[in-house]
Tab-separated table of C-alpha atoms in Angstrom:
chain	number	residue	atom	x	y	z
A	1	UNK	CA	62.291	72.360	197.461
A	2	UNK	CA	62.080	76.182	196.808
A	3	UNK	CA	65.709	76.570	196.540
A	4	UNK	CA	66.480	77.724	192.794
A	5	UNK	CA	70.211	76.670	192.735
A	6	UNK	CA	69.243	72.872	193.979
A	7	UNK	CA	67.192	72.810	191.488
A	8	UNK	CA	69.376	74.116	188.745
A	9	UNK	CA	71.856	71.257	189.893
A	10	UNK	CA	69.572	68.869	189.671
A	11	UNK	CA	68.810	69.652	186.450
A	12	UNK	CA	72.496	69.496	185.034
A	13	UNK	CA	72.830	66.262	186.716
A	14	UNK	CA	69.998	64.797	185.096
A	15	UNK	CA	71.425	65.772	181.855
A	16	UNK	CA	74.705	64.118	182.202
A	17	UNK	CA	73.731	60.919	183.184
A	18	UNK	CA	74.201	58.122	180.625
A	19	UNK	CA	71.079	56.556	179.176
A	20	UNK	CA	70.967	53.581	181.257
A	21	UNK	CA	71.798	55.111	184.795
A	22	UNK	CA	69.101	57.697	183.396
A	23	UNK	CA	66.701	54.750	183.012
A	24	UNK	CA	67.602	53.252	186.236
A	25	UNK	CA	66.716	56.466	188.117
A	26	UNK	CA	63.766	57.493	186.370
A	27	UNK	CA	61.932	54.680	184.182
A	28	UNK	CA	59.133	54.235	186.836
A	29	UNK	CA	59.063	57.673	186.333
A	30	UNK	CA	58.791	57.906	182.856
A	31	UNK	CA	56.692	54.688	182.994
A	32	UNK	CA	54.023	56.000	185.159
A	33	UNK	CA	53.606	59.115	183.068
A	34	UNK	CA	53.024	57.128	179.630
A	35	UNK	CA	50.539	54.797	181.389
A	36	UNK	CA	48.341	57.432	181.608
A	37	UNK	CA	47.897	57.101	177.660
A	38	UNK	CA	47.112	53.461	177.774
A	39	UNK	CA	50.824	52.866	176.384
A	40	UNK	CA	52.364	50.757	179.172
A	41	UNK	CA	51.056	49.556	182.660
A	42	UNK	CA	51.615	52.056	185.563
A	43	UNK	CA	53.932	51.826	187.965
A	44	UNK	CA	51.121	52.558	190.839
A	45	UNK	CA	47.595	51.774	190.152
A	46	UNK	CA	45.652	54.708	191.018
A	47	UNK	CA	41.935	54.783	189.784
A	48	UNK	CA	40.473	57.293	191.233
A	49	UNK	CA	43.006	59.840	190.549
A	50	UNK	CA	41.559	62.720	188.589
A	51	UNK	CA	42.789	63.958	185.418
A	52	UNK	CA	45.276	66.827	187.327
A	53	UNK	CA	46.603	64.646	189.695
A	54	UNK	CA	50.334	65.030	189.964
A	55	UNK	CA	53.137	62.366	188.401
A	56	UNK	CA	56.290	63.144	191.401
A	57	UNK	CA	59.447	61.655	192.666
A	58	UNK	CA	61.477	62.839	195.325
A	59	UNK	CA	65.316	63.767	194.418
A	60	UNK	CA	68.029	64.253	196.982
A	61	UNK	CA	71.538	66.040	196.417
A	62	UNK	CA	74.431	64.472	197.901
A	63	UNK	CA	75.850	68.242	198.227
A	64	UNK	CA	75.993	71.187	200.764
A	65	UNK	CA	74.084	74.522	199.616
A	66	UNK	CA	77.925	76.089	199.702
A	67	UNK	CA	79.106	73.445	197.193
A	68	UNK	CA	75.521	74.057	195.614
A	69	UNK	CA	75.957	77.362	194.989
A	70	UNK	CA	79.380	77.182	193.883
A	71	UNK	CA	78.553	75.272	191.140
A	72	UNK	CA	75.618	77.021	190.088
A	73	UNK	CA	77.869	80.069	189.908
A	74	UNK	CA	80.647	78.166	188.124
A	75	UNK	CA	77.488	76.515	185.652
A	76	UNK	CA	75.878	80.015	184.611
A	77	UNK	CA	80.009	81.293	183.933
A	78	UNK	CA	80.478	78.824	181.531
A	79	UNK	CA	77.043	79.232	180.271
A	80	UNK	CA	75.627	75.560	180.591
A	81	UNK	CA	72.531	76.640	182.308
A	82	UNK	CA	71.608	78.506	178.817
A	83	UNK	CA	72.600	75.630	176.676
A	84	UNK	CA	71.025	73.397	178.594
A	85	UNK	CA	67.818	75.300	178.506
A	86	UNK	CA	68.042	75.228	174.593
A	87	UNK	CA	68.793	71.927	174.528
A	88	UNK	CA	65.631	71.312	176.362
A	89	UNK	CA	63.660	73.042	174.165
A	90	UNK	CA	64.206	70.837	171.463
A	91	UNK	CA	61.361	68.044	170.497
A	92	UNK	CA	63.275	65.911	167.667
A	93	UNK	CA	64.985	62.721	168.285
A	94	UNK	CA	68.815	63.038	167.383
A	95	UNK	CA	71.586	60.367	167.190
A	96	UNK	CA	73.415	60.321	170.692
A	97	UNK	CA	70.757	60.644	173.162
A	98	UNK	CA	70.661	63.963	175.114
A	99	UNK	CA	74.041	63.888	176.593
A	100	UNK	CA	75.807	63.544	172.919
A	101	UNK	CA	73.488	66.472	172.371
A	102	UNK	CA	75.003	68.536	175.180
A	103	UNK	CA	78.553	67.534	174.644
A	104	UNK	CA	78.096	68.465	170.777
A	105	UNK	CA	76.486	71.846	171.783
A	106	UNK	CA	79.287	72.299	174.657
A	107	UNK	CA	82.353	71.957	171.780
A	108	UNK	CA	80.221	73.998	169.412
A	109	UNK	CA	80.067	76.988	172.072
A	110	UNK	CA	83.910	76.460	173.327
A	111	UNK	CA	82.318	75.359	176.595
A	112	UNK	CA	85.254	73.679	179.442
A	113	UNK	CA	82.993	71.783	181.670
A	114	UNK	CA	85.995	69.476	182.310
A	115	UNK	CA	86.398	70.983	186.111
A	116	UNK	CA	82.470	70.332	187.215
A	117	UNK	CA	81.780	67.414	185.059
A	118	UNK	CA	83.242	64.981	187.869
A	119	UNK	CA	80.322	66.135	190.327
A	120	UNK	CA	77.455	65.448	187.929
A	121	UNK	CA	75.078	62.388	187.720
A	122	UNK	CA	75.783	59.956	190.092
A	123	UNK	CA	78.355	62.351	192.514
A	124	UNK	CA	75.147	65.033	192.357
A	125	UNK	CA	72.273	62.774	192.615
A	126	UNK	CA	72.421	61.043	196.182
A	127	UNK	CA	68.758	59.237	195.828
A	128	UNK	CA	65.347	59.183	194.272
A	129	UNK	CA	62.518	58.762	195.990
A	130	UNK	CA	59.491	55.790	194.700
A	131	UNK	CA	56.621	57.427	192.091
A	132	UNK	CA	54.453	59.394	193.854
A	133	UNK	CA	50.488	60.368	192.429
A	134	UNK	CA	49.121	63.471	194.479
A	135	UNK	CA	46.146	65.307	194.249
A	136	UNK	CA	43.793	67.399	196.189
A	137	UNK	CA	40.076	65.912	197.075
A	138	UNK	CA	37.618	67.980	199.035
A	139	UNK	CA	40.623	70.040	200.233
A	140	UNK	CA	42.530	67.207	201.525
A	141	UNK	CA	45.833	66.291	199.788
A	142	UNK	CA	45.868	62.967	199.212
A	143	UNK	CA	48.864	60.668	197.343
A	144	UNK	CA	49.438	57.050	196.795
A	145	UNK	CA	53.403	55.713	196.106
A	146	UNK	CA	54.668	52.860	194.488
A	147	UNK	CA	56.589	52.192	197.298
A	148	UNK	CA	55.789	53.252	200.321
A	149	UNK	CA	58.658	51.468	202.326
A	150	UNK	CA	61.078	52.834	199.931
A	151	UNK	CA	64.595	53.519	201.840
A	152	UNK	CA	65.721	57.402	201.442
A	153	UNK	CA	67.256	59.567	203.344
A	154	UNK	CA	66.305	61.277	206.382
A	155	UNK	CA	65.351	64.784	205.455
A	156	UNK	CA	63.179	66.447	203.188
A	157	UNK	CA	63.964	65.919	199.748
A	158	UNK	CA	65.937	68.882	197.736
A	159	UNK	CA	63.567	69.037	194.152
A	160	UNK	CA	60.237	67.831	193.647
A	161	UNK	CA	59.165	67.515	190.181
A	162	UNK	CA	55.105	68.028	189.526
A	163	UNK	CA	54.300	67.019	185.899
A	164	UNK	CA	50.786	66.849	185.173
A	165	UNK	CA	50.308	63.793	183.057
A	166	UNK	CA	48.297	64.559	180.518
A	167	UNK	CA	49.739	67.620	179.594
A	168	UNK	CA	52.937	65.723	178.647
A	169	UNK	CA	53.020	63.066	175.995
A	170	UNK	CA	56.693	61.211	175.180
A	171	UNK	CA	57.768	59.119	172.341
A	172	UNK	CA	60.676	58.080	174.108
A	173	UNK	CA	62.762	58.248	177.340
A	174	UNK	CA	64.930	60.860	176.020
A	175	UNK	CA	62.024	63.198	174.796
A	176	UNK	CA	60.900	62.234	178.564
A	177	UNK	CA	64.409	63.654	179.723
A	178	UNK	CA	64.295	66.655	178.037
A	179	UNK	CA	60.738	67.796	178.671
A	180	UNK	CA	62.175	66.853	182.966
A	181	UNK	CA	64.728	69.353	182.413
A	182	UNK	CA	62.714	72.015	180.983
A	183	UNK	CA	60.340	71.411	183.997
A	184	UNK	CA	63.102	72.178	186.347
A	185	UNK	CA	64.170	74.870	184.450
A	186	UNK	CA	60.737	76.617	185.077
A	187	UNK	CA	60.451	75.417	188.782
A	188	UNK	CA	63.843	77.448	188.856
A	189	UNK	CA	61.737	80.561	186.783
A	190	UNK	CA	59.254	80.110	189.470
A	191	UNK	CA	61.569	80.377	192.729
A	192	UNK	CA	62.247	83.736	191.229
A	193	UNK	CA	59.079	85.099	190.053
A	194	UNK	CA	56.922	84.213	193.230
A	195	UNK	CA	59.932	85.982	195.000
A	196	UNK	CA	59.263	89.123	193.100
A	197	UNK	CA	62.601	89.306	191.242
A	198	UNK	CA	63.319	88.489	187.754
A	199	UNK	CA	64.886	85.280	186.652
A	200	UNK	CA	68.126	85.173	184.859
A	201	UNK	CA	68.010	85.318	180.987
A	202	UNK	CA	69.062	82.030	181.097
A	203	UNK	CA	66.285	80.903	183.046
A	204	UNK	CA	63.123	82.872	181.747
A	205	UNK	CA	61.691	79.671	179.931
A	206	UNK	CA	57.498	79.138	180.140
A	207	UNK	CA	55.861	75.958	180.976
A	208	UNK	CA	54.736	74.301	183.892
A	209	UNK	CA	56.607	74.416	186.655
A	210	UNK	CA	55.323	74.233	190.457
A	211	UNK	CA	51.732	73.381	190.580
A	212	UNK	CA	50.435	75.907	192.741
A	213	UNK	CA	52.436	78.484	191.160
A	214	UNK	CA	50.040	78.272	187.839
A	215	UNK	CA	47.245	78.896	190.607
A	216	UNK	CA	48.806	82.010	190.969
A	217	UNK	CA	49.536	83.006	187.637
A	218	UNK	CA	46.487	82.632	186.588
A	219	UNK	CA	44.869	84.372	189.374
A	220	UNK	CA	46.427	87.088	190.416
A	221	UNK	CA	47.106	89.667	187.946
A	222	UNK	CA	50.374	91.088	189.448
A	223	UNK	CA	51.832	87.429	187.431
A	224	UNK	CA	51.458	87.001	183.590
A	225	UNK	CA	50.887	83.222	182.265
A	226	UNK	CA	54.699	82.027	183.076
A	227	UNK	CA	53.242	78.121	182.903
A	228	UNK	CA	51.826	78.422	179.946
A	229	UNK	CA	54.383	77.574	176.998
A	230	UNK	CA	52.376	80.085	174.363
A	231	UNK	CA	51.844	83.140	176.407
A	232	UNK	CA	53.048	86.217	175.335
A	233	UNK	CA	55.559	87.637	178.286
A	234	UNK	CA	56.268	91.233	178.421
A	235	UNK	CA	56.902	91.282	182.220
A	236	UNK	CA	59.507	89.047	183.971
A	237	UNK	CA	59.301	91.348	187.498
A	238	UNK	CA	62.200	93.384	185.743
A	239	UNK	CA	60.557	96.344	187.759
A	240	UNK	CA	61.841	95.358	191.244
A	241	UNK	CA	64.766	93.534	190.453
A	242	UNK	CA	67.843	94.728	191.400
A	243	UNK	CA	70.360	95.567	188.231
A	244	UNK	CA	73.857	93.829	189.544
A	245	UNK	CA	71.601	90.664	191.215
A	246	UNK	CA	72.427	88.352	188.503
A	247	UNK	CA	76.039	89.459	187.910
């Protein structure tokens, strides 16, 4: 779950997936996440979850890390990875959903994604996992699913996403989709920084991203407030970074 081009894929996938397979996927996501605001009944009851605890769900690529890392390659070429990090950043509801969005912004930029389109969504995205709430009690870690039987494969899972769920409020499963991929975006920012080594332009985003990476940042002062979307960054670990690592 530490592996920055998984990630990134996961990410594109999630983008491309039509509104309803989107919903399908994630809506007990989603769901769980605007319970916390009183708006809908959770998917999991949890209450004695504190305020910090964790809103997760497993997510499993159905792809090698050499077809992984092709892609990412063949992703950043055609610059998707930026546009889908500015897509991401935006907060108003447009006609389309977020995929319109994406294929709008793609023409607009003279973006072919015509070769690696066929391995998004559903080709990319082998399973999710059931809602998972985590949190950590008297230095225990403790979680509760929705569905603790839930069939999935065999192995670890490939991406993790951590949203703390009060610091995100959605209007709407799409504004839910974007603020996912933004999240992945700075898990990917994270992989990099706690490594040492700079992220790609494409990729230096703030927000939350890993949980205990904003432990870090905000306690070690070799990091700068990454997680926190109104920081002012003037160090990205540029200093260590090889020059030709993200050519």
């Amino acid at each position: 779950m530490r592996n920055p081009d998984r990630i990134a894929t996961a990410a594109a996938a999630i983008a491309t997936l039509s509104s309803d397979r989107f919903e399908a996927l994630f809506g007990d996501y989603y769901r769980q996440l605007r319970s916390i605001s009183g708006d809908v009944s959770p998917v999991v009851e949890v209450p004695d979850a504190p305020a910090n605890a964790r809103v997760e769900m497993d997510i499993y690529l159905g792809m090698s890390d050499a077809e992984t890392v092709d892609l990412v390659d063949q992703l950043a070429t055609d610059g998707v990875l930026e546009t889908l990090e500015r897509v991401a950043e935006r907060t108003t509801a447009r006609d389309g959903g977020l995929m319109g969005r994406l294929k709008t912004a793609f023409a607009r930029e003279d973006i072919d994604v015509s070769e690696t389109a066929a391995v998004f969504g559903d080709a990319v995205l082998e399973a999710v996992g059931p809602v998972a709430v985590r949190w950590t009690a008297g230095g225990t870690e403790r979680e509760v699913l929705a569905d603790a039987a839930a069939t999935v494969p065999d192995r670890d899972p490939d991406v993790r996403p951590q949203l703390l769920g009060r610091a995100y409020e959605f209007d709407d499963i799409e504004a839910f989709r974007r603020s996912l991929i933004r999240h992945l975006l700075c898990q990917v920012r994270d992989c990099y920084i706690t490594m040492g080594i700079a992220p790609p332009e494409d990729i230096r985003v703030q927000g939350p991203g890993f949980y205990d990476a904003i432990g870090w940042y905000s306690n070690h002062d070799v990091y700068q407030n990454y997680h926190d979307p109104n920081a002012t960054i003037t160090d990205w670990q540029e200093e260590h970074t090889p020059t030709d690592l993200h050519l």
